[in-house]
Coordinates of C-alpha atoms and ligand atoms in Angstrom, one line a residue:
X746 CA 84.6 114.6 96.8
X747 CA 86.4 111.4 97.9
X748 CA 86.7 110.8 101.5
X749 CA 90.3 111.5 101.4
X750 CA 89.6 115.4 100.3
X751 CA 86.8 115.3 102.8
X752 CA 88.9 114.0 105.3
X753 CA 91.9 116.6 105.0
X754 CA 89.4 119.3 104.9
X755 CA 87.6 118.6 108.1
X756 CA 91.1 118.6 109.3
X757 CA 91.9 121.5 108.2
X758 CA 88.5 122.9 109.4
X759 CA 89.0 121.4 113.0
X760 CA 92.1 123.5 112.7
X761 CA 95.4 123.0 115.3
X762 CA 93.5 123.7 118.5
X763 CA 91.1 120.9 118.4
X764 CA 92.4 118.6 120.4
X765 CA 90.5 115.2 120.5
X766 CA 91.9 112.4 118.7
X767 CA 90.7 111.8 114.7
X768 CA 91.1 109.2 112.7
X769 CA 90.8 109.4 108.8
X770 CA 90.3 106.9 106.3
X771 CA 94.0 105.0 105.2
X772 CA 95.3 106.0 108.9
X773 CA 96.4 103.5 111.1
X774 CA 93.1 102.7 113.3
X775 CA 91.0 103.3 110.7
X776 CA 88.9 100.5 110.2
X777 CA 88.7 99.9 114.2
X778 CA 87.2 103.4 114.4
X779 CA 84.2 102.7 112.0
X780 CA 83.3 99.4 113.4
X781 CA 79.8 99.0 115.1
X782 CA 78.5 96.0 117.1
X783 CA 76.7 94.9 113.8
X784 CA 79.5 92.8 111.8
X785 CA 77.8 93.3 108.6
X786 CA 77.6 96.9 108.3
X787 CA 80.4 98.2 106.8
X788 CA 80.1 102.1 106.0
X789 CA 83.4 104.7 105.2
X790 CA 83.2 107.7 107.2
X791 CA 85.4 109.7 105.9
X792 CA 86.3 111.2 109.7
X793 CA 86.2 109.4 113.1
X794 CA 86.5 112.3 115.7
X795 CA 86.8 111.1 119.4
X796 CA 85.6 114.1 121.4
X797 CA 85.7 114.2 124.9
X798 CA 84.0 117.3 125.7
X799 CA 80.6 119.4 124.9
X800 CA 82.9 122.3 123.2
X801 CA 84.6 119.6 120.8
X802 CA 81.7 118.0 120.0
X803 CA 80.3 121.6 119.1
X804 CA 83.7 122.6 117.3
X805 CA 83.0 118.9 115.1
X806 CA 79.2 119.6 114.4
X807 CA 80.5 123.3 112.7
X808 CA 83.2 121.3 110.9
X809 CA 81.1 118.9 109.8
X810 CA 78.7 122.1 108.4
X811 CA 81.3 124.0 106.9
X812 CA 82.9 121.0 104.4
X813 CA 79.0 120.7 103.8
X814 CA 79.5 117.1 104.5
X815 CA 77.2 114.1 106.6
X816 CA 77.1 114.3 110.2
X817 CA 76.1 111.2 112.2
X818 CA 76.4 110.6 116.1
X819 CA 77.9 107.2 117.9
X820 CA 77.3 106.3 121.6
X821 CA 77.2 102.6 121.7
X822 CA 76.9 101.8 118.0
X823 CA 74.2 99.5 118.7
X824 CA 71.5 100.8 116.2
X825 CA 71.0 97.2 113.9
X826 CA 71.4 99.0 110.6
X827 CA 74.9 100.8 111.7
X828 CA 73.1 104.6 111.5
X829 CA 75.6 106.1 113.7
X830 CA 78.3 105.7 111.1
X831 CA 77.9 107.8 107.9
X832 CA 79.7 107.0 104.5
X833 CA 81.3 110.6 103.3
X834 CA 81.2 112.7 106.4
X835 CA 81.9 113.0 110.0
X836 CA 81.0 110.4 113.0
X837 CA 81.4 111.6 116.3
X838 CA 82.0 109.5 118.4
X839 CA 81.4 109.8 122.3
X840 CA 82.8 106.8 123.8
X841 CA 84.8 108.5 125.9
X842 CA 82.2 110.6 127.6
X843 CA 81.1 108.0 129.8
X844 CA 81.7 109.1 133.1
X845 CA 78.1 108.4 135.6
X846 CA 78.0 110.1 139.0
X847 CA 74.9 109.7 141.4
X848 CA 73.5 112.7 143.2
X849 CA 70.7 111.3 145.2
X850 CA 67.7 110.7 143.3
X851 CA 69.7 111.8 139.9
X852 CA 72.1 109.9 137.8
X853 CA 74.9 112.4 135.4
X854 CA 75.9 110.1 132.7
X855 CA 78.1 111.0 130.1
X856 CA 76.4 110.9 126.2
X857 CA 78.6 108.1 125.4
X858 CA 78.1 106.4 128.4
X859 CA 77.3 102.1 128.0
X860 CA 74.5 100.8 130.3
X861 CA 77.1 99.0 132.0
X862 CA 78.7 102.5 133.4
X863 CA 75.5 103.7 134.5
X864 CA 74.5 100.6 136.1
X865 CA 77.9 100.1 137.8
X866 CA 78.0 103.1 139.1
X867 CA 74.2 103.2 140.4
X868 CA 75.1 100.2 141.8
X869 CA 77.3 102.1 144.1
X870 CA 74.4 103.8 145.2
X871 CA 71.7 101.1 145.4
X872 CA 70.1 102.6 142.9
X873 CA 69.1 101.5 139.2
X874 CA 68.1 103.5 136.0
X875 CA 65.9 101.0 133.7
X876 CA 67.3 100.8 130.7
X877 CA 68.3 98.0 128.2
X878 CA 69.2 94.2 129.0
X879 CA 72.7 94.2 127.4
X880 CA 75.5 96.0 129.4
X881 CA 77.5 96.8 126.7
X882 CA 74.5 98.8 124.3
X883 CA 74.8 102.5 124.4
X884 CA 72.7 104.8 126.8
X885 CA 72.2 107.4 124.2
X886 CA 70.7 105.6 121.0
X887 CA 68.6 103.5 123.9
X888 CA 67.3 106.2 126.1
X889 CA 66.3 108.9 123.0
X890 CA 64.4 106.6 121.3
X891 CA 62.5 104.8 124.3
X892 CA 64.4 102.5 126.4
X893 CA 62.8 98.6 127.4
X894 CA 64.5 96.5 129.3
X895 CA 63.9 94.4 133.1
X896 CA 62.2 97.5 134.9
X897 CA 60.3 99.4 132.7
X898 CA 56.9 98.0 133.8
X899 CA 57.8 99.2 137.4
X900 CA 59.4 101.8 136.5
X901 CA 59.1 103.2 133.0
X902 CA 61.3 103.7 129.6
X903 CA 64.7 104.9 130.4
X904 CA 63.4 107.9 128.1
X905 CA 60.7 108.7 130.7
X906 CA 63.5 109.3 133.7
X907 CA 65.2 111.8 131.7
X908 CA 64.6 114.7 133.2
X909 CA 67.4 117.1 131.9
X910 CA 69.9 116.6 129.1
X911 CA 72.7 119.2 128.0
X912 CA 72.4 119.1 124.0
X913 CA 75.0 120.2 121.5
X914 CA 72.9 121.9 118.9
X915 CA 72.9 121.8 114.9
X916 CA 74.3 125.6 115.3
X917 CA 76.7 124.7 117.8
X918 CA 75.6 126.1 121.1
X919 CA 75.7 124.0 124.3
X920 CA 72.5 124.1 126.1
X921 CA 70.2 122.7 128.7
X922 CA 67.2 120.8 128.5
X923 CA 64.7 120.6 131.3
X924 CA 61.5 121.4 133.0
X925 CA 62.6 124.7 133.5
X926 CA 64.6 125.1 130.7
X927 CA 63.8 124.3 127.2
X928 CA 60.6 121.7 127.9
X929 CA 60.1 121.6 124.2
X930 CA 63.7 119.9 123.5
X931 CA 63.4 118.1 126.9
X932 CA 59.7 116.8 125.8
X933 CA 61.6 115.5 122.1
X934 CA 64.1 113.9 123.7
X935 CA 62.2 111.7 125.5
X936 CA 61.5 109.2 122.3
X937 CA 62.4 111.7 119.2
X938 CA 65.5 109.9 118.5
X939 CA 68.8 111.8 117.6
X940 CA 67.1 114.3 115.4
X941 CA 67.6 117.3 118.0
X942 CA 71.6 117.6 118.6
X943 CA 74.0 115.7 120.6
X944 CA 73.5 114.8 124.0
X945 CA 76.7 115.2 126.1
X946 CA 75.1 114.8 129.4
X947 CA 71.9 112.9 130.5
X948 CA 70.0 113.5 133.7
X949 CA 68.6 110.8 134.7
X950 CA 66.0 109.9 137.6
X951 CA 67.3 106.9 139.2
X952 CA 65.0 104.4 141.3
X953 CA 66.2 102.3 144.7
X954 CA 66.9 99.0 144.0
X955 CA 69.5 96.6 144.7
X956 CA 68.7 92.8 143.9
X957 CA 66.0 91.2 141.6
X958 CA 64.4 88.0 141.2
X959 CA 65.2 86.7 138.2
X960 CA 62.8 83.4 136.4
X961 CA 63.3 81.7 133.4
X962 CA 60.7 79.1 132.1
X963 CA 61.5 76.8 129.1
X964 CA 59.1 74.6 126.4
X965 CA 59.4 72.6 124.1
X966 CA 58.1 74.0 120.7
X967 CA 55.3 71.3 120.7
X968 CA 54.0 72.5 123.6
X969 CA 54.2 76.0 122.7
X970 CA 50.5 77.1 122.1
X971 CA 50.5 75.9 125.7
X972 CA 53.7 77.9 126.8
X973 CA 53.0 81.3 124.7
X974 CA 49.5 81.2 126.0
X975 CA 50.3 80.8 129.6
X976 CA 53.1 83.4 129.1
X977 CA 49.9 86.1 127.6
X978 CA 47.3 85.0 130.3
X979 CA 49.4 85.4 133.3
X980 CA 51.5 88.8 132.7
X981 CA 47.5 90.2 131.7
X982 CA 47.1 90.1 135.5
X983 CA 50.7 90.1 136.7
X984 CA 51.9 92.9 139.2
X985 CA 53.8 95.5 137.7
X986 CA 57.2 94.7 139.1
X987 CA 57.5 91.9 136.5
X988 CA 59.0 92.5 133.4
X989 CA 59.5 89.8 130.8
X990 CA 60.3 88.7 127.2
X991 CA 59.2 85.5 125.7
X992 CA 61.6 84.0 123.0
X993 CA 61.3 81.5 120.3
X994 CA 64.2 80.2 119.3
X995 CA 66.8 77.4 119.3
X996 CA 67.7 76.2 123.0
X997 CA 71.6 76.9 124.0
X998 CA 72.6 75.1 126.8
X999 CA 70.9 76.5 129.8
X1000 CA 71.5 74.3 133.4
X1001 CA 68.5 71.8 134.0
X1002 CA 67.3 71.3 130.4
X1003 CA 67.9 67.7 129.2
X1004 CA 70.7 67.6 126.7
X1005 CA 68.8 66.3 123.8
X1006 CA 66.4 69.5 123.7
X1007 CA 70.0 71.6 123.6
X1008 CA 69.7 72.7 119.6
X1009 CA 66.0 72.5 119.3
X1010 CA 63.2 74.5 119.0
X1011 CA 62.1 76.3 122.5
X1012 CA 60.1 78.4 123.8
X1013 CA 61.3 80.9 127.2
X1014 CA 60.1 83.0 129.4
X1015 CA 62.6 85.2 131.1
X1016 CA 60.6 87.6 133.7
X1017 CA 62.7 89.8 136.8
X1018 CA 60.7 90.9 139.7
X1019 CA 62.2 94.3 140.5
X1020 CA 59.7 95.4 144.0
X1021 CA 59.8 94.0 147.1
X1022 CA 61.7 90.1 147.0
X1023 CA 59.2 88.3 148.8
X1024 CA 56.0 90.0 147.2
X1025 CA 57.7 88.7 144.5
X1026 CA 58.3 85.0 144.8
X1027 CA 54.3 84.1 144.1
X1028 CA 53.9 85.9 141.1
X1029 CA 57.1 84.9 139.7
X1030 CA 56.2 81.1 140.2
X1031 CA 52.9 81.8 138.7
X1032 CA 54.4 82.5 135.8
X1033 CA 58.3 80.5 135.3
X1034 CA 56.9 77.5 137.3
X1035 CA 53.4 77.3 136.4
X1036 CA 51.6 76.0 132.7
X1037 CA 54.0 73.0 132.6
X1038 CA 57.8 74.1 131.1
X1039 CA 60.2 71.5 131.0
X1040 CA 63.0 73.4 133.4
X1041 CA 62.2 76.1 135.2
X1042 CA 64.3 78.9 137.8
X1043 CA 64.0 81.5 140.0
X1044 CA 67.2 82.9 141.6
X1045 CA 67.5 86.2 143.4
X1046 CA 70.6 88.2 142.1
X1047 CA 72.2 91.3 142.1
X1048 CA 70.3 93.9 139.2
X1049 CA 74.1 94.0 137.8
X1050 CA 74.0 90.2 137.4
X1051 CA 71.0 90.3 136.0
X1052 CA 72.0 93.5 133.6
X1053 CA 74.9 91.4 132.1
X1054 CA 73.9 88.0 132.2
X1055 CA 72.6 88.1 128.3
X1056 CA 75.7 90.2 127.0
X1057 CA 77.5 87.3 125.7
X1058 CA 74.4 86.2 123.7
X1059 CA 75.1 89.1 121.5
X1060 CA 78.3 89.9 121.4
X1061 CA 79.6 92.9 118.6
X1062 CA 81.1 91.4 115.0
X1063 CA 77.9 88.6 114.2
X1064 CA 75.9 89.6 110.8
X1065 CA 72.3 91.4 112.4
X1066 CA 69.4 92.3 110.3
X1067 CA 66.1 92.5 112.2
X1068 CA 62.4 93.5 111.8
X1069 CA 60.2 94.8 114.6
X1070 CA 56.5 95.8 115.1
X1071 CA 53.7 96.4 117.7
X1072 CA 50.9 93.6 117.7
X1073 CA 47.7 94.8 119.2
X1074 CA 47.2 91.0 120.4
X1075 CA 48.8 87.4 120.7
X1076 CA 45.7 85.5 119.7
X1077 CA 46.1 81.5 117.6
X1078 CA 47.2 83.2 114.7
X1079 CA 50.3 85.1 116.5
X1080 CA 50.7 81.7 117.6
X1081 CA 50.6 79.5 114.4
X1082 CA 53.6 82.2 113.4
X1083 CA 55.4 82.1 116.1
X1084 CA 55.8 77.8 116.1
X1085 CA 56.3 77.9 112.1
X1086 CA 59.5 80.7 112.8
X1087 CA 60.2 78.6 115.4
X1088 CA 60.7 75.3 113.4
X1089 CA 62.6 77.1 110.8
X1090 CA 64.7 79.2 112.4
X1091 CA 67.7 78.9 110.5
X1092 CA 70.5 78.9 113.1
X1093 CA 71.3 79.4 117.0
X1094 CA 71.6 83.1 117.0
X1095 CA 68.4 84.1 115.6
X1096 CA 64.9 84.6 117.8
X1097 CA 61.8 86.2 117.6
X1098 CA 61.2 88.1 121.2
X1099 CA 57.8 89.3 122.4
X1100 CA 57.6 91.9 125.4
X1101 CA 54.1 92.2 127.1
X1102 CA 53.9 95.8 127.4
X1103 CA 51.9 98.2 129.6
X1104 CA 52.3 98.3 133.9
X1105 CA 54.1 102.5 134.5
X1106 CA 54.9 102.8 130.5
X1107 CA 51.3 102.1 129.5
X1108 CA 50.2 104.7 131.8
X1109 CA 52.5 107.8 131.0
X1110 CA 50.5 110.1 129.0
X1111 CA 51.0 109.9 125.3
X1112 CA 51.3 113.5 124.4
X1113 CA 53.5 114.1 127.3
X1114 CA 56.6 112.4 125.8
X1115 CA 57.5 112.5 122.1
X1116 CA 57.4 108.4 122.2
X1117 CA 53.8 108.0 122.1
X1118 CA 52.7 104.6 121.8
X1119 CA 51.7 103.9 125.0
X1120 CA 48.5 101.9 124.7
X1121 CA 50.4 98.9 122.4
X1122 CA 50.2 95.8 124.1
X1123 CA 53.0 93.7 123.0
X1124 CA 56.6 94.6 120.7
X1125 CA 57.5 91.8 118.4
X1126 CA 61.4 91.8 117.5
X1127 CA 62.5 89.1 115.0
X1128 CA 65.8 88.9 115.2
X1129 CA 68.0 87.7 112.3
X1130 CA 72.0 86.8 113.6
X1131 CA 74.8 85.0 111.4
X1132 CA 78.8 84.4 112.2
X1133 CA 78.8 83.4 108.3
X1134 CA 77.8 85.7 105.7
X1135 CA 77.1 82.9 103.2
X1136 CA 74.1 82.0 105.3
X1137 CA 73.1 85.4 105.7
X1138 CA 70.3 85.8 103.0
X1139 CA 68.4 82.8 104.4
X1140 CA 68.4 84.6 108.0
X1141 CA 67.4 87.5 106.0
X1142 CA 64.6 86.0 104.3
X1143 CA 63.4 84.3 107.5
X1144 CA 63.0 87.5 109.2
X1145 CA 60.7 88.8 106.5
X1146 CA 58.7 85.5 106.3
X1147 CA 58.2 85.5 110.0
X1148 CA 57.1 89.6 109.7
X1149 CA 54.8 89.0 107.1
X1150 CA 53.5 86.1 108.8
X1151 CA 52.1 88.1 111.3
X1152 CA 50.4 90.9 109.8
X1153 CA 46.7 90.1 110.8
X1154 CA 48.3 90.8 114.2
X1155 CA 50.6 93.1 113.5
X1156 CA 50.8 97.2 113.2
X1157 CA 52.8 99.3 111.0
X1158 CA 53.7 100.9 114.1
X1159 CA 56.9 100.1 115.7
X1160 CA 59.6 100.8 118.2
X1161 CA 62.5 103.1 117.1
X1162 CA 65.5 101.3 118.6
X1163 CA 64.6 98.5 116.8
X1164 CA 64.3 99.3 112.9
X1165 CA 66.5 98.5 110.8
X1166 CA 67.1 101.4 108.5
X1167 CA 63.5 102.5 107.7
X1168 CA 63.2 106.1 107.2
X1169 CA 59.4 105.7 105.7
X1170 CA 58.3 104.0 108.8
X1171 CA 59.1 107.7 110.7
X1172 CA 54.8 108.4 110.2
X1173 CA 54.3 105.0 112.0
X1174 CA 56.8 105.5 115.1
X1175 CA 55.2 108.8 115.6
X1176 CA 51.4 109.3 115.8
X1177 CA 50.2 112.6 113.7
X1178 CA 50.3 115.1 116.5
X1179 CA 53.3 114.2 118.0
X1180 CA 55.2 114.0 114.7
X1181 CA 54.0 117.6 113.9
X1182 CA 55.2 118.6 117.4
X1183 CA 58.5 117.4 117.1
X1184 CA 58.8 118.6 113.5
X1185 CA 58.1 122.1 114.9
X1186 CA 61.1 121.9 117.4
X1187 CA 63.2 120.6 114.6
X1188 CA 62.5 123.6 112.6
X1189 CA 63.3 125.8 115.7
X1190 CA 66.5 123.8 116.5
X1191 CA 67.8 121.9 113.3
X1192 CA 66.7 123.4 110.1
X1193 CA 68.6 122.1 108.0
X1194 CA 68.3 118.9 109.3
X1195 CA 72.2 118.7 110.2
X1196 CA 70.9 115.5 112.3
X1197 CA 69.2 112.7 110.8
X1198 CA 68.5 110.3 113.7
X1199 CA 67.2 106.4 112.9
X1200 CA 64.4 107.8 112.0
X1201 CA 64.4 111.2 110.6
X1202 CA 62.1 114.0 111.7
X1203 CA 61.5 115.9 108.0
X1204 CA 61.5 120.1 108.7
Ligands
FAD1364 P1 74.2 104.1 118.2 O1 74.3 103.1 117.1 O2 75.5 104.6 118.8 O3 73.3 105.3 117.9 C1 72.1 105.2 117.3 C2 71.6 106.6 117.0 O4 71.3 107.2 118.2 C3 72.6 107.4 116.3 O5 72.5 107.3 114.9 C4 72.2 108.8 116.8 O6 71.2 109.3 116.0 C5 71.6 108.5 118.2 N1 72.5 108.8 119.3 C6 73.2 107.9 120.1 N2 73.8 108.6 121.1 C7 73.5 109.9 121.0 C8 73.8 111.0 121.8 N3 74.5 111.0 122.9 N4 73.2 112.2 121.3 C9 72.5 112.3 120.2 N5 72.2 111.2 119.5 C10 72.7 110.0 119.8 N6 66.7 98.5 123.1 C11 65.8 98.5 124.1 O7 65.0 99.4 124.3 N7 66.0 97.6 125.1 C12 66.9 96.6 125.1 O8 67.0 95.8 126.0 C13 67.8 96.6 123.9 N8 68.7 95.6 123.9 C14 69.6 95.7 122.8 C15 70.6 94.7 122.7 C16 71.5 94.7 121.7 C17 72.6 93.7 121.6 C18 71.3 95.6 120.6 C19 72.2 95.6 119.4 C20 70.3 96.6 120.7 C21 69.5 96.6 121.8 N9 68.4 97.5 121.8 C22 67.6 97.6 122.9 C23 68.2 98.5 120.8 C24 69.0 99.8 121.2 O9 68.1 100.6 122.0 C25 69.4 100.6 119.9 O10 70.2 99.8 119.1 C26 70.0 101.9 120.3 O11 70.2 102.7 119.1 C27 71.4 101.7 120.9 O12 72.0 102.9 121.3 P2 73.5 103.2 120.9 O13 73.9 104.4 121.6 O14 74.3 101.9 121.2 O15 73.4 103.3 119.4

């Protein structure tokens, strides 16, 4: 069936009552609708469905089931590989359930919701949910598949602070996840991915906080043995307020690094403190002002500032392809990598980011939320981005280099939210018992595996 049969049936399927907007391939709007942040993807749904509501988000998922077509599920469209769009089927899309409202210690946010709703309107509140570092990446791909970002060492993985959900199942009943609900769903949501139904409403635990301190230390990469090293010894030992990413890449223009190093090769530390300011202002020098960086900074800022002070770094439409694993340590070998990416990284747009893991999401139990890999000590994300498609296939070919290059390192284990589209990594993301666990709540709740997810849970 071409996607203009498919199309007219789902219409016809939806019937007269549905009344969220749809947009089918050839309408006016089309091409906007299937759009993700990553410019190179470039998939044909055959329906874009716009529902505002859990009942038209059911009335689509029976739709969907009835033409016998794909089904695949949009919040921000952030996923690298563009998984929330489906060629030949149905994409709903939630962007327009994004309304957040704070009830003391719990944040409502709708299943479409960005990270910048949420944190806006925690901000309201003086409270924060940790979550990503880029406002404008969805809450729902984030928070079911983990969730890293500026607090999650203080604070946990966004997925770790839900505590209730209301899902849209594969059958297309609207119910409630929770403690004393269904713990089972609750328990796969935390990390399981999209594989369980569609969340129209996350509960989230939110955390005071208004204002972070915010460091950034760069090197040059000739001294970055010196610079990654010092970055690995001191967050070892480092409270666990601080959060922090290391980054090879070229340097853009940052205030207080001499112009000539502007274009080059660098290495940076960007760390927030998010506990008490001026606990934090030791620490934070320890590891921005100390080991010898050519500029460093520590400002105190509002967490909003600090939320969407990297947005413009990665803005939607740039060609993304990326490759990500867990390395059990950062040791001269990591490091040889790491300078040899950095030397041929193959335009201003790419990086290779490494996280230090551990501090409240190293401590969480493994078995008691479906993402598992608690004990890793460090996520490596190489990140391939091009505004040219003709340069594309180098970028491409750099991020596999770089990957390969640090396999003595490296595990076949990585983070969820950020494969590419690897569906026969899905044995590596989840540990054996917790992939049998969540393959027996998939049997219960999507048997015919109407969701697929980034990485899909097999029944
Ligand atoms: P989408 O592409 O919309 O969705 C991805 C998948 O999630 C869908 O296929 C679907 O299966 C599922 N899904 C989404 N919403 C729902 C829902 N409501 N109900 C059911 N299923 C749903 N990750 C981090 O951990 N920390 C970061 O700081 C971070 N920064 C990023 C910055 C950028 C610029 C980008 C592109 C990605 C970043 N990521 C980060 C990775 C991010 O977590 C994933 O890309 C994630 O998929 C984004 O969620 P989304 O809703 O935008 O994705």
């Amino acid at each position: 069936m071409n996607n203009d049969r498919i199309g007219a049936r789902l219409r016809s399927a939806l019937g007269h009552a549905f009344g969220a907007e749809t947009v089918i391939a050839g309408e006016a709007g089309y091409d906007d609708a299937r759009r993700v942040w990553n410019g190179a993807v470039d998939r044909h749904p055959a329906m874009v469905a716009f529902c505002r509501t859990s009942s038209e988000v059911a009335a689509a998922v029976l739709a969907a089931r009835e033409v016998g077509v794909p089904l695949s599920v949009r919040g921000g469209g952030h996923q690298v590989a563009g998984l929330s769009v489906c060629d030949n089927g149905l994409t709903i899309d939630l962007s327009t359930m994004c309304a957040v409202s704070v009830d003391g210690g719990i944040s409502h946010a709708g299943g479409g919701s960005l990270l910048r709703h949420v944190d806006t309107a925690n901000a309201q509140a003086g409270v924060v949910v940790p979550a990503g570092v880029v406002s404008h990446t969805g809450l729902g791909g984030l928070a079911l598949g983990g969730g890293f970002g500026w607090t999650f060492r203080n604070f946990g993985l966004t997925c770790d602070n839900i505590v209730g959900a209301e899902v849209v199942t594969a059958d297309g009943r609207i119910v409630q996840a929770g403690e004393q609900d269904d713990a089972d769903l609750l328990w796969a949501l935390r990390g399981g991915g999209g594989n369980f139904g569609v969340v129209t409403r996350f509960d989230l635990g939110n955390h005071p906080l208004r204002d972070v301190l915010f460091g950034q230390a760069v090197f040059a990469v000739d001294d970055l043995p010196r610079g990654v090293e010092h970055y690995v010894r001191t967050m070892a030992t480092i409270p666990d307020a601080m959060s922090s990413i290391c980054i090879t890449r070229l340097a853009p223009p940052i205030p207080g690094l001499p112009p000539e190093v502007v274009g080059r090769p660098v290495v940076m530390i960007d760390a927030v403190w998010s506990g008490d300011i001026d606990a934090g202002e030791e620490p934070m020098r320890r590891l921005v002002g100390d080991g010898k960086p050519l500029t460093t900074r520590i400002t105190r800022m509002p967490y909003t500032a600090v939320q969407t002070m990297q947005d413009d770094l990665h803005p939607h439409g740039r060609g993304n392809y990326n490759k990500s694993r867990y390395l059990t340590t950062v040791d001269d070998t990591a490091i040889k990598a790491l300078r040899e990416a950095g030397n041929t990284v193959p335009g201003p747009h790419s990086q290779i980011e490494i996280l230090r893991l551990g501090g409240a999401a190293g401590r969480i139990d493994p078995n008691a939320t479906a993402f598992a890999h608690r004990d890793a000590a460090y996520i490596l994300n190489i990140v391939g981005a091009w505004t040219d498609n003709i340069v594309a296939d180098a970028h491409i070919a750099w991020v596999r280099d770089t990957y390969k290059a640090f396999d003595p390192v490296g595990s076949d284990a990585g983070y969820i939210n950020f494969l590419d589209a690897e569906p026969d990594r899905a044995h590596s993301v989840y540990p054996e018992p917790t992939y049998a666990r969540l393959r027996e709540i998939k049997r219960r709740l999507d048997p015919d595996s109407v969701f697929r997810g980034n990485v899909p849970i097999t029944v």
